[in-house]
Amino acid sequence: MSDPTPTATEQSALELTTPDLIIGDDGLARPVWASSDDVLRDYYDTEWGMPVRDEHGMFERLSLEAFQSGLSWATILRKRPAFRAAFDDFNPDVVAEYDERDVERLLGDAAIVRNRAKIMATIGNARATVQLRDKGGLSKFVWSFQPAVTPAPRSAEEVPSRSAESVALARALRNEGFSFVGPTTMYALMEAVGMIDTHLVGSHRRGSSGVWPE
């Protein structure tokens, strides 16, 4: 079996044609944002863009995307263990029952993002998630907005920040009582849970979800 690691010439050629991809020490191509930090690299390699179809997983990711608004994803990712501890592992049934004492507890927790509006949105979104079970559940609801085709970006500039589907999803979720679910935030959610594949063409993760064959 031949060595899959690119030669220096092959690596240079790839970098010239896809400047937003970096070849790691393992010979795998990743976007710049996933190449300079071990936490982001592991998230990119093992989780980002893989299908999430259960209520718990979808609620957690929707909550974290809301907290990320205005901040870097690296910040949220590093705080995820603390978020899980603070929000009872993002169990919608438990979070839906939070009261003002819980709000004050969360506002006093320096390990998470202490933003009252985002905390209140997470509690409200948990209640909306519980109510949405009557319509098939949060995950099924979100996935119903999956587009017919996925982008195939070759550079970071070609990665969209919203779509007609993310606009429609944001509107539909707001109608169901959700908040902090704007079109850009929902597009990021769609990327994270595998509804679309915005891995750059040439990345070792392109087409890996099984939802969108390469």
Short mmCIF file of C-alpha atoms in Angstrom, two decimals:
data_model
loop_
_atom_site.label_atom_id
_atom_site.label_comp_id
_atom_site.label_asym_id
_atom_site.label_seq_id
_atom_site.Cartn_x
_atom_site.Cartn_y
_atom_site.Cartn_z
CA MET A 1 0.00 0.00 0.00
CA SER A 2 1.38 3.41 -0.95
CA ASP A 3 2.03 6.12 1.61
CA PRO A 4 -1.06 8.42 1.68
CA THR A 5 0.92 11.35 3.06
CA PRO A 6 1.33 14.04 0.35
CA THR A 7 4.83 14.72 -0.90
CA ALA A 8 6.19 18.24 -0.54
CA THR A 9 5.32 18.90 -4.17
CA GLU A 10 1.77 17.56 -3.76
CA GLN A 11 1.27 19.55 -0.58
CA SER A 12 2.44 22.77 -2.23
CA ALA A 13 0.09 22.16 -5.15
CA LEU A 14 -2.85 21.57 -2.83
CA GLU A 15 -2.10 24.71 -0.85
CA LEU A 16 -1.95 26.73 -4.05
CA THR A 17 -5.30 25.45 -5.28
CA THR A 18 -7.02 25.49 -1.87
CA PRO A 19 -5.36 28.22 0.20
CA ASP A 20 -7.92 27.89 3.00
CA LEU A 21 -6.90 24.27 3.68
CA ILE A 22 -3.87 23.30 5.73
CA ILE A 23 -2.20 19.89 5.60
CA GLY A 24 -1.63 18.66 9.15
CA ASP A 25 1.21 16.55 10.48
CA ASP A 26 -1.02 13.54 9.84
CA GLY A 27 -1.28 14.39 6.15
CA LEU A 28 -4.96 15.38 6.37
CA ALA A 29 -6.37 18.61 4.96
CA ARG A 30 -8.43 20.84 7.27
CA PRO A 31 -9.67 24.44 7.11
CA VAL A 32 -7.59 27.07 8.85
CA TRP A 33 -10.03 27.41 11.75
CA ALA A 34 -9.66 23.73 12.62
CA SER A 35 -5.90 23.53 12.23
CA SER A 36 -4.40 25.78 14.90
CA ASP A 37 -6.13 24.55 18.05
CA ASP A 38 -6.32 21.00 19.41
CA VAL A 39 -9.86 21.44 20.77
CA LEU A 40 -11.18 22.79 17.48
CA ARG A 41 -9.28 20.16 15.52
CA ASP A 42 -10.78 17.31 17.52
CA TYR A 43 -14.26 18.82 17.22
CA TYR A 44 -13.83 19.19 13.47
CA ASP A 45 -12.46 15.67 13.03
CA THR A 46 -15.02 13.82 15.13
CA GLU A 47 -18.22 15.83 15.55
CA TRP A 48 -18.86 18.87 13.38
CA GLY A 49 -21.14 18.06 10.47
CA MET A 50 -22.08 14.60 11.68
CA PRO A 51 -25.85 13.89 11.77
CA VAL A 52 -27.67 14.70 15.01
CA ARG A 53 -31.20 13.29 14.98
CA ASP A 54 -32.16 12.99 18.65
CA GLU A 55 -33.97 15.61 20.72
CA HIS A 56 -31.32 15.86 23.42
CA GLY A 57 -28.46 16.34 21.00
CA MET A 58 -30.37 18.88 18.95
CA PHE A 59 -31.43 20.89 22.00
CA GLU A 60 -27.87 21.02 23.29
CA ARG A 61 -26.49 22.22 19.97
CA LEU A 62 -29.26 24.76 19.50
CA SER A 63 -28.53 26.08 23.00
CA LEU A 64 -24.79 26.31 22.44
CA GLU A 65 -25.24 28.02 19.09
CA ALA A 66 -27.40 30.63 20.83
CA PHE A 67 -24.76 31.20 23.50
CA GLN A 68 -22.12 31.51 20.76
CA SER A 69 -23.85 34.52 19.22
CA GLY A 70 -21.33 37.37 19.31
CA LEU A 71 -18.54 35.13 20.64
CA SER A 72 -16.06 32.67 19.16
CA TRP A 73 -17.03 29.03 18.85
CA ALA A 74 -13.74 28.07 20.52
CA THR A 75 -14.88 29.89 23.65
CA ILE A 76 -18.16 27.96 23.76
CA LEU A 77 -16.49 24.64 22.98
CA ARG A 78 -14.03 25.02 25.86
CA LYS A 79 -16.90 25.86 28.18
CA ARG A 80 -19.14 23.01 27.01
CA PRO A 81 -18.40 20.73 30.01
CA ALA A 82 -19.32 23.62 32.32
CA PHE A 83 -22.47 24.35 30.31
CA ARG A 84 -23.51 20.71 30.56
CA ALA A 85 -23.00 20.72 34.32
CA ALA A 86 -24.84 24.02 34.77
CA PHE A 87 -27.81 23.06 32.57
CA ASP A 88 -28.32 19.48 33.80
CA ASP A 89 -26.75 18.02 30.66
CA PHE A 90 -29.26 20.01 28.57
CA ASN A 91 -32.14 17.75 29.53
CA PRO A 92 -35.13 19.69 28.12
CA ASP A 93 -37.55 18.39 30.73
CA VAL A 94 -35.32 19.54 33.59
CA VAL A 95 -34.34 22.90 32.07
CA ALA A 96 -37.99 23.63 31.26
CA GLU A 97 -38.70 23.62 35.00
CA TYR A 98 -36.00 26.16 35.91
CA ASP A 99 -37.18 29.10 37.99
CA GLU A 100 -35.69 32.43 39.06
CA ARG A 101 -33.42 30.70 41.56
CA ASP A 102 -31.88 28.73 38.72
CA VAL A 103 -31.48 31.91 36.69
CA GLU A 104 -29.60 33.54 39.56
CA ARG A 105 -27.50 30.40 39.99
CA LEU A 106 -26.54 30.47 36.32
CA LEU A 107 -25.78 34.19 36.40
CA GLY A 108 -23.39 33.47 39.26
CA ASP A 109 -21.57 30.67 37.43
CA ALA A 110 -18.31 32.09 36.11
CA ALA A 111 -17.59 28.91 34.16
CA ILE A 112 -20.31 29.63 31.59
CA VAL A 113 -21.38 32.69 29.59
CA ARG A 114 -23.35 34.78 32.08
CA ASN A 115 -25.81 36.51 29.80
CA ARG A 116 -29.33 36.81 31.20
CA ALA A 117 -31.02 37.04 27.79
CA LYS A 118 -29.30 33.87 26.55
CA ILE A 119 -30.01 32.02 29.79
CA MET A 120 -33.68 32.97 29.64
CA ALA A 121 -33.77 31.95 25.97
CA THR A 122 -32.36 28.52 26.81
CA ILE A 123 -35.02 27.96 29.47
CA GLY A 124 -37.74 29.17 27.12
CA ASN A 125 -36.38 27.00 24.33
CA ALA A 126 -36.46 23.96 26.62
CA ARG A 127 -40.14 24.61 27.27
CA ALA A 128 -40.75 25.05 23.55
CA THR A 129 -38.88 21.80 22.88
CA VAL A 130 -41.17 19.92 25.25
CA GLN A 131 -44.23 21.44 23.57
CA LEU A 132 -42.91 20.58 20.11
CA ARG A 133 -43.16 16.86 20.88
CA ASP A 134 -46.78 17.11 19.84
CA LYS A 135 -45.55 17.88 16.32
CA GLY A 136 -42.97 15.12 16.10
CA GLY A 137 -40.21 16.64 18.18
CA LEU A 138 -37.43 19.18 17.79
CA SER A 139 -35.06 17.08 15.72
CA LYS A 140 -37.68 16.05 13.16
CA PHE A 141 -38.88 19.66 13.00
CA VAL A 142 -35.38 21.02 12.33
CA TRP A 143 -34.53 18.33 9.77
CA SER A 144 -37.71 19.08 7.86
CA PHE A 145 -35.90 22.18 6.59
CA GLN A 146 -33.03 20.23 5.04
CA PRO A 147 -32.32 21.65 1.57
CA ALA A 148 -32.34 19.58 -1.60
CA VAL A 149 -28.67 20.33 -2.29
CA THR A 150 -25.66 21.27 -0.20
CA PRO A 151 -23.00 23.91 -0.87
CA ALA A 152 -19.62 22.76 -2.16
CA PRO A 153 -17.33 25.61 -1.09
CA ARG A 154 -13.72 25.64 -2.26
CA SER A 155 -12.69 28.55 -0.03
CA ALA A 156 -13.80 30.12 3.23
CA GLU A 157 -15.28 33.02 1.26
CA GLU A 158 -17.61 30.62 -0.54
CA VAL A 159 -19.16 29.29 2.69
CA PRO A 160 -22.61 30.90 3.08
CA SER A 161 -23.71 32.40 6.38
CA ARG A 162 -27.43 31.85 5.78
CA SER A 163 -29.82 30.35 3.27
CA ALA A 164 -33.48 30.38 2.35
CA GLU A 165 -33.87 27.26 4.48
CA SER A 166 -32.18 28.80 7.54
CA VAL A 167 -34.41 31.87 7.20
CA ALA A 168 -37.49 29.64 7.04
CA LEU A 169 -36.29 27.49 9.95
CA ALA A 170 -35.65 30.57 12.10
CA ARG A 171 -39.12 31.89 11.36
CA ALA A 172 -40.78 28.55 12.07
CA LEU A 173 -38.95 28.09 15.37
CA ARG A 174 -39.88 31.59 16.52
CA ASN A 175 -43.49 30.75 15.73
CA GLU A 176 -43.12 27.75 18.07
CA GLY A 177 -41.86 29.93 20.91
CA PHE A 178 -38.08 29.67 20.41
CA SER A 179 -35.73 32.65 20.68
CA PHE A 180 -32.10 33.39 19.77
CA VAL A 181 -32.73 31.39 16.59
CA GLY A 182 -31.88 33.90 13.87
CA PRO A 183 -31.11 32.81 10.28
CA THR A 184 -27.33 32.97 10.74
CA THR A 185 -27.45 31.03 13.99
CA MET A 186 -29.72 28.45 12.39
CA TYR A 187 -27.39 28.11 9.42
CA ALA A 188 -24.55 27.35 11.84
CA LEU A 189 -26.81 24.77 13.50
CA MET A 190 -27.59 23.19 10.14
CA GLU A 191 -23.85 22.91 9.45
CA ALA A 192 -23.13 21.46 12.89
CA VAL A 193 -25.79 18.73 12.77
CA GLY A 194 -25.10 17.53 9.23
CA MET A 195 -28.10 19.03 7.43
CA ILE A 196 -25.68 20.64 5.01
CA ASP A 197 -22.03 19.88 4.24
CA THR A 198 -19.88 23.00 4.18
CA HIS A 199 -16.58 21.18 4.61
CA LEU A 200 -14.32 22.69 1.99
CA VAL A 201 -13.78 20.63 -1.13
CA GLY A 202 -10.47 18.88 -0.52
CA SER A 203 -10.95 18.55 3.24
CA HIS A 204 -10.60 15.03 4.60
CA ARG A 205 -14.04 15.44 6.18
CA ARG A 206 -15.91 16.37 3.00
CA GLY A 207 -18.75 13.87 2.47
CA SER A 208 -17.99 12.01 5.71
CA SER A 209 -21.44 12.44 7.27
CA GLY A 210 -23.13 10.01 4.93
CA VAL A 211 -25.93 12.54 4.38
CA TRP A 212 -24.22 14.17 1.43
CA PRO A 213 -21.93 11.74 -0.45
CA GLU A 214 -18.80 13.43 -1.75
#
